[in-house]
Amino acid sequence: ISFNEITVVPEGLGELTLLREFNCASNRLRSLPAAIGRCTRLKVLKCNGNRLDTLPSDVSKCKALHTIIASENVMQLLPSSLGEL
C-alpha cells in the first residue's frame, strides 16, 4: 500500500495473522493501529516516509519481526517495548 497518500490503516490489519511483510511507506500516516500486534508472523515493517511520531507498543508482540524501516518520520521516541523483540 506504499505511495498512495493513505492517512489511516484500519484496525482490521490485525486480522491478517499470516502477514509477513507490511509496506506502508510514503503515505500520510500519523499512526499505525495497535492491532498490528496481532500480526504475529510479521517479519518486516516498512513505514518510512510518513508522519509517524511513534510506533504502537503492541508491535513488540510481533515476535518474528526482525526489520523495521521507519526513517523519514517525525518520531521523537520509540516504545520501550521494542527492546522485547
Tab-separated table of N, CA and C in Angstrom:
chain	number	residue	atom	x	y	z
A	1	ILE	N	0.819	-1.198	0.000
A	1	ILE	CA	0.000	0.000	0.000
A	1	ILE	C	0.861	1.260	0.000
A	2	SER	N	2.118	1.124	-0.339
A	2	SER	CA	3.011	2.274	-0.329
A	2	SER	C	2.678	3.242	-1.461
A	3	PHE	N	3.070	4.495	-1.259
A	3	PHE	CA	2.901	5.569	-2.246
A	3	PHE	C	1.441	5.784	-2.665
A	4	ASN	N	0.528	5.868	-1.693
A	4	ASN	CA	-0.886	6.041	-2.001
A	4	ASN	C	-1.566	7.170	-1.236
A	5	GLU	N	-0.815	7.968	-0.500
A	5	GLU	CA	-1.363	9.087	0.267
A	5	GLU	C	-2.413	8.637	1.284
A	6	ILE	N	-2.256	7.430	1.791
A	6	ILE	CA	-3.168	6.876	2.804
A	6	ILE	C	-2.936	7.601	4.129
A	7	THR	N	-4.022	7.906	4.822
A	7	THR	CA	-3.916	8.603	6.103
A	7	THR	C	-4.222	7.703	7.305
A	8	VAL	N	-4.878	6.562	7.072
A	8	VAL	CA	-5.257	5.667	8.169
A	8	VAL	C	-5.109	4.213	7.723
A	9	VAL	N	-4.537	3.402	8.589
A	9	VAL	CA	-4.531	1.948	8.401
A	9	VAL	C	-5.594	1.398	9.346
A	10	PRO	N	-6.584	0.672	8.846
A	10	PRO	CA	-7.667	0.194	9.709
A	10	PRO	C	-7.208	-0.864	10.721
A	11	GLU	N	-7.925	-0.923	11.826
A	11	GLU	CA	-7.651	-1.933	12.859
A	11	GLU	C	-7.747	-3.349	12.291
A	12	GLY	N	-8.475	-3.510	11.206
A	12	GLY	CA	-8.602	-4.815	10.562
A	12	GLY	C	-7.274	-5.408	10.133
A	13	LEU	N	-6.223	-4.607	10.132
A	13	LEU	CA	-4.885	-5.125	9.824
A	13	LEU	C	-4.558	-6.311	10.717
A	14	GLY	N	-5.029	-6.268	11.935
A	14	GLY	CA	-4.758	-7.336	12.893
A	14	GLY	C	-5.352	-8.677	12.507
A	15	GLU	N	-6.289	-8.680	11.589
A	15	GLU	CA	-6.892	-9.928	11.122
A	15	GLU	C	-5.974	-10.669	10.150
A	16	LEU	N	-4.960	-9.995	9.663
A	16	LEU	CA	-4.029	-10.604	8.699
A	16	LEU	C	-2.908	-11.305	9.464
A	17	THR	N	-3.273	-12.342	10.178
A	17	THR	CA	-2.335	-13.005	11.090
A	17	THR	C	-1.200	-13.736	10.379
A	18	LEU	N	-1.337	-13.996	9.094
A	18	LEU	CA	-0.268	-14.663	8.338
A	18	LEU	C	0.626	-13.676	7.590
A	19	LEU	N	0.361	-12.377	7.750
A	19	LEU	CA	1.134	-11.341	7.074
A	19	LEU	C	2.594	-11.399	7.501
A	20	ARG	N	3.493	-11.401	6.526
A	20	ARG	CA	4.931	-11.469	6.824
A	20	ARG	C	5.653	-10.156	6.569
A	21	GLU	N	5.146	-9.354	5.637
A	21	GLU	CA	5.751	-8.056	5.357
A	21	GLU	C	4.645	-7.033	5.163
A	22	PHE	N	4.793	-5.889	5.810
A	22	PHE	CA	3.826	-4.803	5.653
A	22	PHE	C	4.583	-3.565	5.224
A	23	ASN	N	4.277	-3.099	4.024
A	23	ASN	CA	4.937	-1.924	3.465
A	23	ASN	C	3.907	-0.809	3.300
A	24	CYS	N	3.951	0.142	4.195
A	24	CYS	CA	3.055	1.300	4.127
A	24	CYS	C	3.866	2.578	3.962
A	25	ALA	N	5.008	2.455	3.325
A	25	ALA	CA	5.930	3.581	3.152
A	25	ALA	C	5.345	4.663	2.259
A	26	SER	N	5.798	5.875	2.491
A	26	SER	CA	5.486	7.037	1.656
A	26	SER	C	3.987	7.284	1.514
A	27	ASN	N	3.347	7.403	2.646
A	27	ASN	CA	1.941	7.779	2.708
A	27	ASN	C	1.826	9.003	3.605
A	28	ARG	N	0.688	9.193	4.212
A	28	ARG	CA	0.473	10.327	5.125
A	28	ARG	C	0.036	9.836	6.499
A	29	LEU	N	0.539	8.709	6.911
A	29	LEU	CA	0.139	8.094	8.175
A	29	LEU	C	0.697	8.867	9.365
A	30	ARG	N	-0.147	9.087	10.354
A	30	ARG	CA	0.290	9.708	11.603
A	30	ARG	C	0.439	8.652	12.704
A	31	SER	N	-0.158	7.483	12.478
A	31	SER	CA	-0.061	6.395	13.454
A	31	SER	C	-0.337	5.073	12.752
A	32	LEU	N	0.057	4.009	13.420
A	32	LEU	CA	-0.267	2.651	12.993
A	32	LEU	C	-1.192	2.059	14.055
A	33	PRO	N	-2.098	1.183	13.677
A	33	PRO	CA	-3.038	0.637	14.672
A	33	PRO	C	-2.354	-0.328	15.639
A	34	ALA	N	-2.826	-0.327	16.869
A	34	ALA	CA	-2.317	-1.273	17.871
A	34	ALA	C	-2.539	-2.706	17.416
A	35	ALA	N	-3.539	-2.919	16.580
A	35	ALA	CA	-3.869	-4.259	16.091
A	35	ALA	C	-2.712	-4.902	15.325
A	36	ILE	N	-1.721	-4.132	14.941
A	36	ILE	CA	-0.571	-4.706	14.248
A	36	ILE	C	0.091	-5.780	15.127
A	37	GLY	N	-0.097	-5.678	16.416
A	37	GLY	CA	0.459	-6.663	17.345
A	37	GLY	C	-0.110	-8.057	17.178
A	38	ARG	N	-1.242	-8.169	16.497
A	38	ARG	CA	-1.831	-9.491	16.246
A	38	ARG	C	-1.250	-10.139	14.987
A	39	CYS	N	-0.423	-9.418	14.271
A	39	CYS	CA	0.246	-9.962	13.074
A	39	CYS	C	1.531	-10.653	13.551
A	40	THR	N	1.363	-11.754	14.234
A	40	THR	CA	2.477	-12.385	14.940
A	40	THR	C	3.544	-12.982	14.030
A	41	ARG	N	3.261	-13.142	12.757
A	41	ARG	CA	4.264	-13.674	11.828
A	41	ARG	C	4.962	-12.583	11.034
A	42	LEU	N	4.654	-11.323	11.355
A	42	LEU	CA	5.258	-10.195	10.662
A	42	LEU	C	6.766	-10.196	10.858
A	43	LYS	N	7.503	-10.155	9.759
A	43	LYS	CA	8.969	-10.145	9.810
A	43	LYS	C	9.552	-8.788	9.442
A	44	VAL	N	8.881	-8.085	8.513
A	44	VAL	CA	9.401	-6.812	8.009
A	44	VAL	C	8.305	-5.760	8.060
A	45	LEU	N	8.617	-4.624	8.658
A	45	LEU	CA	7.707	-3.483	8.699
A	45	LEU	C	8.412	-2.299	8.048
A	46	LYS	N	7.850	-1.835	6.943
A	46	LYS	CA	8.387	-0.657	6.251
A	46	LYS	C	7.358	0.454	6.386
A	47	CYS	N	7.671	1.439	7.204
A	47	CYS	CA	6.738	2.543	7.430
A	47	CYS	C	7.441	3.889	7.253
A	48	ASN	N	8.510	3.889	6.505
A	48	ASN	CA	9.273	5.112	6.277
A	48	ASN	C	8.501	6.096	5.403
A	49	GLY	N	8.878	7.367	5.505
A	49	GLY	CA	8.274	8.388	4.664
A	49	GLY	C	6.837	8.718	4.995
A	50	ASN	N	6.498	8.702	6.276
A	50	ASN	CA	5.161	9.063	6.728
A	50	ASN	C	5.262	10.225	7.708
A	51	ARG	N	4.282	10.335	8.571
A	51	ARG	CA	4.266	11.387	9.596
A	51	ARG	C	4.115	10.767	10.987
A	52	LEU	N	4.669	9.591	11.152
A	52	LEU	CA	4.538	8.862	12.414
A	52	LEU	C	5.349	9.539	13.509
A	53	ASP	N	4.759	9.677	14.696
A	53	ASP	CA	5.516	10.231	15.815
A	53	ASP	C	5.989	9.143	16.776
A	54	THR	N	5.463	7.930	16.611
A	54	THR	CA	5.910	6.769	17.377
A	54	THR	C	5.365	5.515	16.694
A	55	LEU	N	5.716	4.379	17.228
A	55	LEU	CA	5.149	3.098	16.798
A	55	LEU	C	4.283	2.583	17.935
A	56	PRO	N	3.241	1.823	17.643
A	56	PRO	CA	2.421	1.291	18.740
A	56	PRO	C	3.235	0.314	19.581
A	57	SER	N	3.054	0.354	20.881
A	57	SER	CA	3.815	-0.551	21.754
A	57	SER	C	3.500	-2.010	21.454
A	58	ASP	N	2.325	-2.282	20.909
A	58	ASP	CA	1.946	-3.657	20.588
A	58	ASP	C	2.788	-4.269	19.478
A	59	VAL	N	3.590	-3.467	18.798
A	59	VAL	CA	4.452	-4.018	17.760
A	59	VAL	C	5.434	-5.029	18.384
A	60	SER	N	5.663	-4.918	19.675
A	60	SER	CA	6.559	-5.860	20.353
A	60	SER	C	5.970	-7.266	20.431
A	61	LYS	N	4.684	-7.416	20.144
A	61	LYS	CA	4.052	-8.736	20.122
A	61	LYS	C	4.353	-9.484	18.824
A	62	CYS	N	4.930	-8.803	17.877
A	62	CYS	CA	5.311	-9.413	16.589
A	62	CYS	C	6.681	-10.053	16.776
A	63	LYS	N	6.714	-11.190	17.402
A	63	LYS	CA	7.976	-11.820	17.809
A	63	LYS	C	8.875	-12.235	16.643
A	64	ALA	N	8.315	-12.375	15.437
A	64	ALA	CA	9.126	-12.733	14.266
A	64	ALA	C	9.748	-11.500	13.611
A	65	LEU	N	9.357	-10.305	14.060
A	65	LEU	CA	9.811	-9.056	13.445
A	65	LEU	C	11.319	-8.883	13.604
A	66	HIS	N	12.012	-8.753	12.480
A	66	HIS	CA	13.461	-8.555	12.545
A	66	HIS	C	13.919	-7.306	11.813
A	67	THR	N	13.032	-6.676	11.026
A	67	THR	CA	13.406	-5.472	10.301
A	67	THR	C	12.304	-4.428	10.409
A	68	ILE	N	12.679	-3.248	10.874
A	68	ILE	CA	11.782	-2.098	10.895
A	68	ILE	C	12.492	-0.975	10.161
A	69	ILE	N	11.871	-0.483	9.113
A	69	ILE	CA	12.402	0.674	8.390
A	69	ILE	C	11.436	1.817	8.654
A	70	ALA	N	11.877	2.787	9.436
A	70	ALA	CA	10.989	3.858	9.874
A	70	ALA	C	11.611	5.242	9.705
A	71	SER	N	12.537	5.374	8.796
A	71	SER	CA	13.168	6.679	8.571
A	71	SER	C	12.185	7.653	7.940
A	72	GLU	N	12.539	8.906	7.937
A	72	GLU	CA	11.731	9.967	7.320
A	72	GLU	C	10.331	10.071	7.932
A	73	ASN	N	10.291	10.043	9.250
A	73	ASN	CA	9.082	10.284	10.020
A	73	ASN	C	9.394	11.401	11.015
A	74	VAL	N	8.504	11.665	11.933
A	74	VAL	CA	8.739	12.711	12.934
A	74	VAL	C	8.852	12.111	14.338
A	75	MET	N	9.383	10.917	14.420
A	75	MET	CA	9.479	10.210	15.696
A	75	MET	C	10.466	10.901	16.632
A	76	GLN	N	9.999	11.092	17.848
A	76	GLN	CA	10.844	11.644	18.901
A	76	GLN	C	11.365	10.532	19.805
A	77	LEU	N	10.566	9.472	19.983
A	77	LEU	CA	10.995	8.331	20.763
A	77	LEU	C	10.248	7.091	20.318
A	78	LEU	N	10.819	5.978	20.653
A	78	LEU	CA	10.233	4.677	20.305
A	78	LEU	C	9.725	4.017	21.581
A	79	PRO	N	8.726	3.147	21.451
A	79	PRO	CA	8.220	2.476	22.659
A	79	PRO	C	9.297	1.586	23.282
A	80	SER	N	9.391	1.607	24.581
A	80	SER	CA	10.401	0.798	25.276
A	80	SER	C	10.185	-0.692	25.034
A	81	SER	N	8.963	-1.077	24.688
A	81	SER	CA	8.654	-2.488	24.458
A	81	SER	C	9.400	-3.047	23.234
A	82	LEU	N	9.948	-2.184	22.392
A	82	LEU	CA	10.720	-2.683	21.250
A	82	LEU	C	11.921	-3.503	21.705
A	83	GLY	N	12.384	-3.222	22.883
A	83	GLY	CA	13.503	-3.977	23.436
A	83	GLY	C	13.172	-5.428	23.698
A	84	GLU	N	11.901	-5.780	23.663
A	84	GLU	CA	11.472	-7.159	23.903
A	84	GLU	C	11.591	-8.018	22.652
A	85	LEU	N	11.867	-7.406	21.525
A	85	LEU	CA	11.969	-8.173	20.274
A	85	LEU	C	13.292	-8.899	20.178
